[in-house]
CSV table of C-alpha atoms in Angstrom, one decimal:
chain,number,residue,atom,x,y,z
A,1,MET,CA,-18.5,3.4,-38.9
A,2,ILE,CA,-19.9,5.7,-36.6
A,3,LEU,CA,-18.7,6.9,-32.8
A,4,PRO,CA,-21.4,6.1,-30.6
A,5,ARG,CA,-22.4,9.5,-28.2
A,6,SER,CA,-21.6,8.5,-25.2
A,7,PHE,CA,-20.0,6.2,-23.6
A,8,ALA,CA,-20.5,4.1,-20.0
A,9,SER,CA,-17.1,5.3,-18.8
A,10,ALA,CA,-14.0,7.4,-20.2
A,11,THR,CA,-12.1,3.8,-19.4
A,12,CYS,CA,-14.8,2.4,-22.3
A,13,ARG,CA,-14.2,5.0,-24.3
A,14,LEU,CA,-10.8,4.7,-24.5
A,15,ARG,CA,-10.7,1.3,-25.4
A,16,LEU,CA,-13.1,1.6,-28.0
A,17,LEU,CA,-10.3,4.8,-29.8
A,18,LEU,CA,-7.9,2.7,-29.3
A,19,ALA,CA,-8.9,-0.5,-31.2
A,20,LEU,CA,-11.0,1.8,-34.3
A,21,LEU,CA,-6.9,3.8,-33.8
A,22,ALA,CA,-5.1,-0.2,-34.3
A,23,ALA,CA,-7.3,-1.3,-36.7
A,24,GLY,CA,-7.4,1.4,-39.2
A,25,THR,CA,-10.9,2.8,-39.3
A,26,LEU,CA,-11.6,5.4,-37.8
A,27,SER,CA,-12.5,8.8,-40.8
A,28,SER,CA,-10.1,12.1,-40.3
A,29,ALA,CA,-12.8,13.5,-38.2
A,30,GLN,CA,-12.8,10.5,-35.6
A,31,ALA,CA,-9.2,10.2,-35.6
A,32,GLN,CA,-9.0,14.2,-34.0
A,33,MET,CA,-11.4,13.2,-31.9
A,34,ALA,CA,-9.6,10.2,-30.6
A,35,ASP,CA,-6.4,12.8,-30.1
A,36,SER,CA,-9.2,14.8,-28.5
A,37,VAL,CA,-10.0,12.7,-26.3
A,38,LEU,CA,-5.8,10.2,-25.5
A,39,THR,CA,-4.2,14.5,-24.7
A,40,GLY,CA,-7.0,15.7,-23.1
A,41,PRO,CA,-6.7,20.0,-23.0
A,42,ALA,CA,-3.6,21.6,-22.7
A,43,PRO,CA,-3.1,22.4,-19.0
A,44,MET,CA,-3.7,26.3,-18.0
A,45,ALA,CA,-0.2,28.4,-17.8
A,46,THR,CA,-0.2,29.9,-14.1
A,47,PRO,CA,-0.9,33.3,-14.1
A,48,ARG,CA,1.9,36.3,-13.7
A,49,PRO,CA,1.0,37.3,-9.9
A,50,PRO,CA,0.6,41.2,-10.7
A,51,GLU,CA,3.5,43.2,-8.8
A,52,LEU,CA,3.1,47.3,-8.0
A,53,PRO,CA,5.4,50.1,-10.0
A,54,LEU,CA,7.2,51.1,-6.9
A,55,PRO,CA,10.6,53.7,-6.9
A,56,GLN,CA,13.3,51.0,-6.6
A,57,ALA,CA,15.9,50.9,-3.1
A,58,SER,CA,19.0,51.1,-6.7
A,59,PRO,CA,17.4,53.0,-9.5
A,60,HIS,CA,18.9,51.8,-12.9
A,61,ALA,CA,21.2,54.4,-14.4
A,62,VAL,CA,23.1,54.4,-17.6
A,63,VAL,CA,25.4,56.3,-18.9
A,64,LEU,CA,27.9,56.8,-22.4
A,65,GLN,CA,31.2,58.5,-23.6
A,66,THR,CA,32.0,58.6,-27.2
A,67,ILE,CA,36.0,58.1,-26.8
A,68,GLY,CA,37.0,59.1,-30.6
A,69,LEU,CA,34.9,56.9,-32.5
A,70,THR,CA,34.5,54.5,-30.0
A,71,ASP,CA,31.2,54.1,-27.1
A,72,VAL,CA,31.7,53.2,-24.1
A,73,THR,CA,28.4,52.2,-21.8
A,74,VAL,CA,28.1,51.4,-18.4
A,75,ASP,CA,24.5,50.0,-17.2
A,76,TYR,CA,24.3,49.8,-13.6
A,77,HIS,CA,22.3,50.4,-10.8
A,78,THR,CA,23.0,53.3,-8.0
A,79,PRO,CA,22.6,52.5,-4.1
A,80,ALA,CA,22.6,54.4,-1.5
A,81,VAL,CA,25.0,55.0,1.8
A,82,ARG,CA,22.0,55.3,3.7
A,83,GLY,CA,24.2,56.6,7.2
A,84,ARG,CA,25.1,52.9,7.0
A,85,ALA,CA,29.8,52.0,6.9
A,86,VAL,CA,30.2,51.3,3.1
A,87,TRP,CA,33.8,50.0,2.4
A,88,GLY,CA,34.8,47.3,4.8
A,89,GLN,CA,31.3,46.5,6.0
A,90,LEU,CA,28.5,46.8,3.6
A,91,VAL,CA,31.2,46.3,0.8
A,92,PRO,CA,33.4,43.7,2.7
A,93,TYR,CA,37.1,43.4,2.1
A,94,GLY,CA,38.4,40.5,0.6
A,95,GLN,CA,35.0,39.1,-1.3
A,96,VAL,CA,34.4,40.3,-5.4
A,97,TRP,CA,31.8,42.8,-5.6
A,98,ARG,CA,29.4,43.7,-8.1
A,99,ALA,CA,30.1,47.0,-8.5
A,100,GLY,CA,26.6,48.6,-8.3
A,101,ALA,CA,23.8,46.7,-7.0
A,102,ASN,CA,20.9,44.4,-7.7
A,103,GLU,CA,21.8,42.5,-11.6
A,104,ASN,CA,25.8,43.1,-12.5
A,105,THR,CA,27.3,45.9,-13.6
A,106,ILE,CA,27.9,45.5,-17.3
A,107,VAL,CA,30.2,47.7,-19.3
A,108,SER,CA,30.3,48.0,-23.1
A,109,PHE,CA,33.0,48.6,-25.3
A,110,SER,CA,31.7,49.1,-29.4
A,111,ASP,CA,35.6,48.7,-30.6
A,112,PRO,CA,39.0,47.1,-29.0
A,113,VAL,CA,40.4,49.6,-26.2
A,114,SER,CA,43.1,49.4,-23.1
A,115,LEU,CA,42.9,49.7,-19.7
A,116,ASN,CA,45.5,50.8,-18.2
A,117,GLY,CA,47.5,49.9,-20.7
A,118,GLN,CA,46.3,46.5,-21.2
A,119,ALA,CA,43.9,45.5,-24.2
A,120,ILE,CA,40.6,44.2,-24.2
A,121,PRO,CA,38.4,43.3,-26.8
A,122,ALA,CA,35.3,44.9,-27.6
A,123,GLY,CA,32.0,43.7,-25.9
A,124,LYS,CA,30.4,43.6,-23.1
A,125,TYR,CA,31.5,42.6,-19.6
A,126,SER,CA,30.2,42.1,-15.9
A,127,PHE,CA,32.7,44.8,-14.0
A,128,TYR,CA,33.4,44.0,-10.3
A,129,ILE,CA,35.5,45.4,-7.9
A,130,LEU,CA,37.5,43.0,-5.2
A,131,PRO,CA,38.0,45.9,-2.1
A,132,LYS,CA,41.3,44.7,-0.2
A,133,SER,CA,41.8,47.0,2.0
A,134,ASP,CA,42.2,51.1,2.6
A,135,GLN,CA,44.4,51.0,-0.8
A,136,ASP,CA,44.8,48.2,-2.2
A,137,TRP,CA,42.1,47.5,-4.7
A,138,GLU,CA,42.0,45.4,-8.5
A,139,LEU,CA,39.4,46.0,-10.8
A,140,ILE,CA,37.9,43.0,-12.7
A,141,LEU,CA,36.0,42.9,-16.1
A,142,ASN,CA,34.4,39.2,-16.4
A,143,ARG,CA,33.6,37.6,-19.4
A,144,VAL,CA,29.7,36.4,-17.8
A,145,ILE,CA,27.4,38.5,-17.6
A,146,ASN,CA,24.0,37.4,-16.6
A,147,HIS,CA,25.2,36.5,-13.1
A,148,TRP,CA,22.9,38.1,-10.6
A,149,GLY,CA,25.5,40.3,-8.9
A,150,ALA,CA,28.9,37.9,-8.1
A,151,GLU,CA,26.6,34.7,-7.3
A,152,ASN,CA,28.6,32.3,-9.6
A,153,TYR,CA,31.1,34.5,-9.8
A,154,ASP,CA,34.3,32.4,-11.2
A,155,ALA,CA,37.5,34.3,-11.7
A,156,LYS,CA,38.4,31.5,-14.9
A,157,ALA,CA,36.3,33.7,-17.1
A,158,ASP,CA,37.9,37.0,-16.0
A,159,GLN,CA,38.8,39.6,-19.2
A,160,VAL,CA,41.2,41.2,-16.7
A,161,ARG,CA,42.3,42.7,-12.9
A,162,LEU,CA,44.2,45.8,-12.9
A,163,PRO,CA,45.6,47.0,-10.0
A,164,VAL,CA,44.3,50.3,-8.3
A,165,VAL,CA,44.5,52.8,-5.6
A,166,PRO,CA,41.3,54.0,-4.7
A,167,GLU,CA,41.2,58.0,-3.7
A,168,THR,CA,39.9,60.2,-0.7
A,169,GLY,CA,37.0,62.5,-2.3
A,170,PRO,CA,33.6,64.8,-1.7
A,171,MET,CA,30.8,62.8,0.3
A,172,HIS,CA,28.8,60.3,-3.2
A,173,GLU,CA,26.0,59.6,-1.1
A,174,ASN,CA,24.8,57.7,-4.2
A,175,LEU,CA,26.6,55.5,-6.4
A,176,VAL,CA,27.5,57.6,-9.4
A,177,TYR,CA,30.0,56.4,-13.2
A,178,TRP,CA,30.9,59.4,-14.4
A,179,PHE,CA,33.9,60.1,-16.9
A,180,SER,CA,36.2,63.0,-17.5
A,181,GLU,CA,39.6,63.6,-19.0
A,182,VAL,CA,38.1,62.9,-22.4
A,183,LYS,CA,39.6,63.4,-25.2
A,184,PRO,CA,39.9,62.3,-28.5
A,185,SER,CA,41.8,58.9,-28.2
A,186,SER,CA,41.3,58.1,-24.1
A,187,GLY,CA,39.3,59.2,-21.2
A,188,ARG,CA,38.9,58.4,-17.5
A,189,LEU,CA,35.6,56.0,-16.3
A,190,ASN,CA,35.8,57.0,-13.0
A,191,LEU,CA,33.3,55.3,-10.1
A,192,SER,CA,32.6,57.4,-7.3
A,193,TRP,CA,30.6,56.5,-4.3
A,194,GLU,CA,30.6,57.6,-0.1
A,195,LYS,CA,34.0,59.1,0.1
A,196,ARG,CA,36.1,57.0,-2.6
A,197,THR,CA,36.4,57.4,-6.2
A,198,VAL,CA,38.6,54.7,-8.7
A,199,SER,CA,39.2,55.6,-12.1
A,200,VAL,CA,40.3,53.4,-15.1
A,201,LEU,CA,42.3,54.8,-17.8
A,202,ILE,CA,40.4,54.4,-21.3
A,203,GLU,CA,42.6,54.2,-24.7
A,204,ALA,CA,41.0,54.0,-28.2
A,205,ASP,CA,42.7,53.5,-31.6
A,206,VAL,CA,40.5,56.3,-33.3
A,207,HIS,CA,43.4,57.2,-36.0
A,208,ALA,CA,42.8,52.9,-37.0
A,209,LYS,CA,39.0,53.6,-37.1
A,210,ALA,CA,39.0,56.6,-39.1
A,211,LEU,CA,41.0,55.1,-41.7
A,212,ALA,CA,39.1,52.6,-42.5
A,213,GLY,CA,35.8,54.9,-42.1
A,214,ILE,CA,38.0,57.1,-44.7
A,215,GLN,CA,39.2,54.2,-47.2
A,216,LYS,CA,35.7,52.8,-46.9
A,217,VAL,CA,33.7,56.0,-48.2
A,218,LEU,CA,36.5,57.1,-50.9
A,219,ALA,CA,36.3,54.2,-52.2
A,220,ALA,CA,32.7,54.9,-52.6
A,221,HIS,CA,33.1,58.7,-53.9
A,222,PRO,CA,36.6,58.2,-55.3
A,223,GLU,CA,35.1,61.4,-57.7
A,224,ASN,CA,34.7,63.7,-54.4
A,225,TRP,CA,37.3,66.6,-54.3
A,226,GLN,CA,36.3,67.3,-50.9
A,227,LEU,CA,35.7,64.4,-49.4
A,228,LEU,CA,39.4,63.9,-50.6
A,229,ALA,CA,41.0,67.3,-49.2
A,230,GLN,CA,38.3,66.2,-45.7
A,231,ALA,CA,40.8,63.1,-45.4
A,232,ALA,CA,44.0,65.2,-46.4
A,233,ASP,CA,43.1,67.8,-43.9
A,234,TYR,CA,42.4,64.8,-40.9
A,235,LEU,CA,46.5,63.2,-41.7
A,236,VAL,CA,47.3,66.2,-41.8
A,237,GLN,CA,46.4,67.5,-38.5
A,238,ASN,CA,47.1,64.7,-36.6
A,239,ASN,CA,50.3,64.2,-38.0
A,240,ILE,CA,50.1,60.8,-39.5
A,241,GLN,CA,50.4,59.0,-42.7
A,242,ALA,CA,51.9,61.8,-43.9
A,243,GLU,CA,52.1,59.9,-47.8
A,244,LEU,CA,48.8,59.3,-47.8
A,245,ALA,CA,47.8,62.1,-46.7
A,246,LEU,CA,50.0,63.8,-50.2
A,247,GLN,CA,48.2,61.0,-52.2
A,248,TYR,CA,44.5,62.4,-51.0
A,249,ILE,CA,45.4,66.1,-51.5
A,250,ASN,CA,47.1,65.6,-55.1
A,251,GLU,CA,43.8,63.6,-55.9
A,252,SER,CA,41.3,66.0,-54.8
A,253,LEU,CA,43.8,68.8,-56.7
A,254,ARG,CA,43.2,67.1,-59.7
A,255,LEU,CA,39.8,67.2,-59.4
A,256,LYS,CA,39.4,70.6,-58.8
A,257,GLU,CA,41.2,73.4,-57.4
A,258,ALA,CA,40.5,75.4,-54.5
A,259,TYR,CA,41.6,77.7,-52.1
A,260,THR,CA,40.8,75.1,-49.2
A,261,ASN,CA,42.5,72.0,-50.9
A,262,THR,CA,45.8,73.6,-51.9
A,263,TRP,CA,46.3,75.4,-48.2
A,264,ILE,CA,46.0,71.9,-46.9
A,265,LYS,CA,48.6,70.7,-49.0
A,266,ALA,CA,50.8,73.6,-48.6
A,267,ARG,CA,50.6,72.5,-44.7
A,268,LEU,CA,52.0,68.7,-45.2
A,269,LEU,CA,54.8,70.2,-46.8
A,270,ALA,CA,55.6,72.3,-44.1
A,271,SER,CA,54.8,69.4,-41.9
A,272,LYS,CA,57.3,67.9,-43.7
A,273,GLN,CA,59.6,70.6,-43.4
A,274,ASP,CA,59.4,71.4,-47.0
A,275,TYR,CA,58.8,75.1,-46.3
A,276,GLY,CA,59.9,76.7,-49.4
A,277,THR,CA,57.2,74.8,-51.7
A,278,ALA,CA,54.6,75.1,-48.8
A,279,ILE,CA,54.6,79.0,-49.0
A,280,VAL,CA,54.3,79.0,-52.8
A,281,TYR,CA,51.2,77.1,-52.2
A,282,GLY,CA,50.3,78.8,-49.8
A,283,ARG,CA,50.0,82.4,-51.7
A,284,ARG,CA,48.6,79.5,-54.2
A,285,ALA,CA,45.9,79.3,-51.8
A,286,LEU,CA,45.7,83.1,-50.5
A,287,LYS,CA,45.2,84.3,-54.7
A,288,LEU,CA,42.5,81.6,-54.6
A,289,GLY,CA,40.7,82.4,-51.6
A,290,GLU,CA,40.4,86.3,-52.7
A,291,ARG,CA,39.4,85.5,-56.6
A,292,ASP,CA,37.0,82.5,-56.0
A,293,ASP,CA,35.2,82.7,-52.2
A,294,PRO,CA,33.3,85.6,-50.6
A,295,ASN,CA,33.8,84.3,-47.2
A,296,PHE,CA,37.5,84.4,-47.7
A,297,LYS,CA,38.6,87.2,-45.6
A,298,THR,CA,37.7,84.9,-42.3
A,299,SER,CA,40.2,82.7,-43.2
A,300,GLN,CA,42.6,84.9,-44.4
A,301,PRO,CA,44.3,86.7,-41.1
A,302,ASN,CA,45.3,83.4,-39.7
A,303,MET,CA,46.9,82.5,-43.3
A,304,ARG,CA,48.9,85.2,-43.7
A,305,ILE,CA,50.3,84.8,-39.7
A,306,THR,CA,51.2,81.3,-41.0
A,307,LEU,CA,52.9,82.3,-43.8
A,308,THR,CA,55.3,84.4,-42.2
A,309,GLU,CA,56.2,82.0,-39.8
A,310,TRP,CA,57.5,79.6,-42.8
A,311,GLN,CA,59.2,82.4,-44.2
A,312,SER,CA,60.7,82.8,-40.7
A,313,LYS,CA,61.7,79.4,-41.4
A,314,ALA,CA,63.0,78.9,-44.8
A,315,TYR,CA,65.4,82.0,-44.9
């Protein structure tokens, strides 16, 4: 059946199409036409109003610090004092504060860490502060990271609350997060605004992660004497895993004897207070360096001083 081109009204067209659909007499093209009539055009999306590219009153900021092998990131917005009374007024006592402006302040840890001795899993957390008085504050990590500030904050989602005492310091017009006392396995995260600074100690188990990485690389390159020597040297420098360090350095020496890995074994033996054997390997390292390495002269003086120290302890 051929559909007529025009009908008296939309109601007539709808009735006819329904009848044809029920009878199953529509061709494919006619069925598409029926679908178009029945469903009508898709609603138009409401256009988003344009926005002017204006600077924010509290600009966005990100600070990242690597502690050992762990990345610690703070993503926040920076409110300014602008002549206002901050603590106890702009930031009321007894209320959870977003520790910044606009969206939540987010603190991220790429690996498990401890904060002031409290274990924290790797991940992202909203960072809040609860100032109770001038000297009695709590730092809060909360597992919900998509709130706007403290709206809908729920203490049940807190990962940890840390009691802290803020310190009085120089004036900071803009809130700022910064790191200090950064060492291979620890560092301090500080927040400063107006004349208050609060600090938290972050500690990371850098040796556990380093050892896991060492084992992975050595499993892929078991015949690389230099990698084995580097692994042993790391363990000796940090005075950990002495037996594993001995295993690595012996395998390195089996593959190739050089003054570098020979000296590492001498240092490892000295760390175990086996000074007599350490001296034997130390003297061997000196001979290998003088014979094989044109750049050895830069290392030689310190090695001789160390050998003299071992001799005073051995005899």
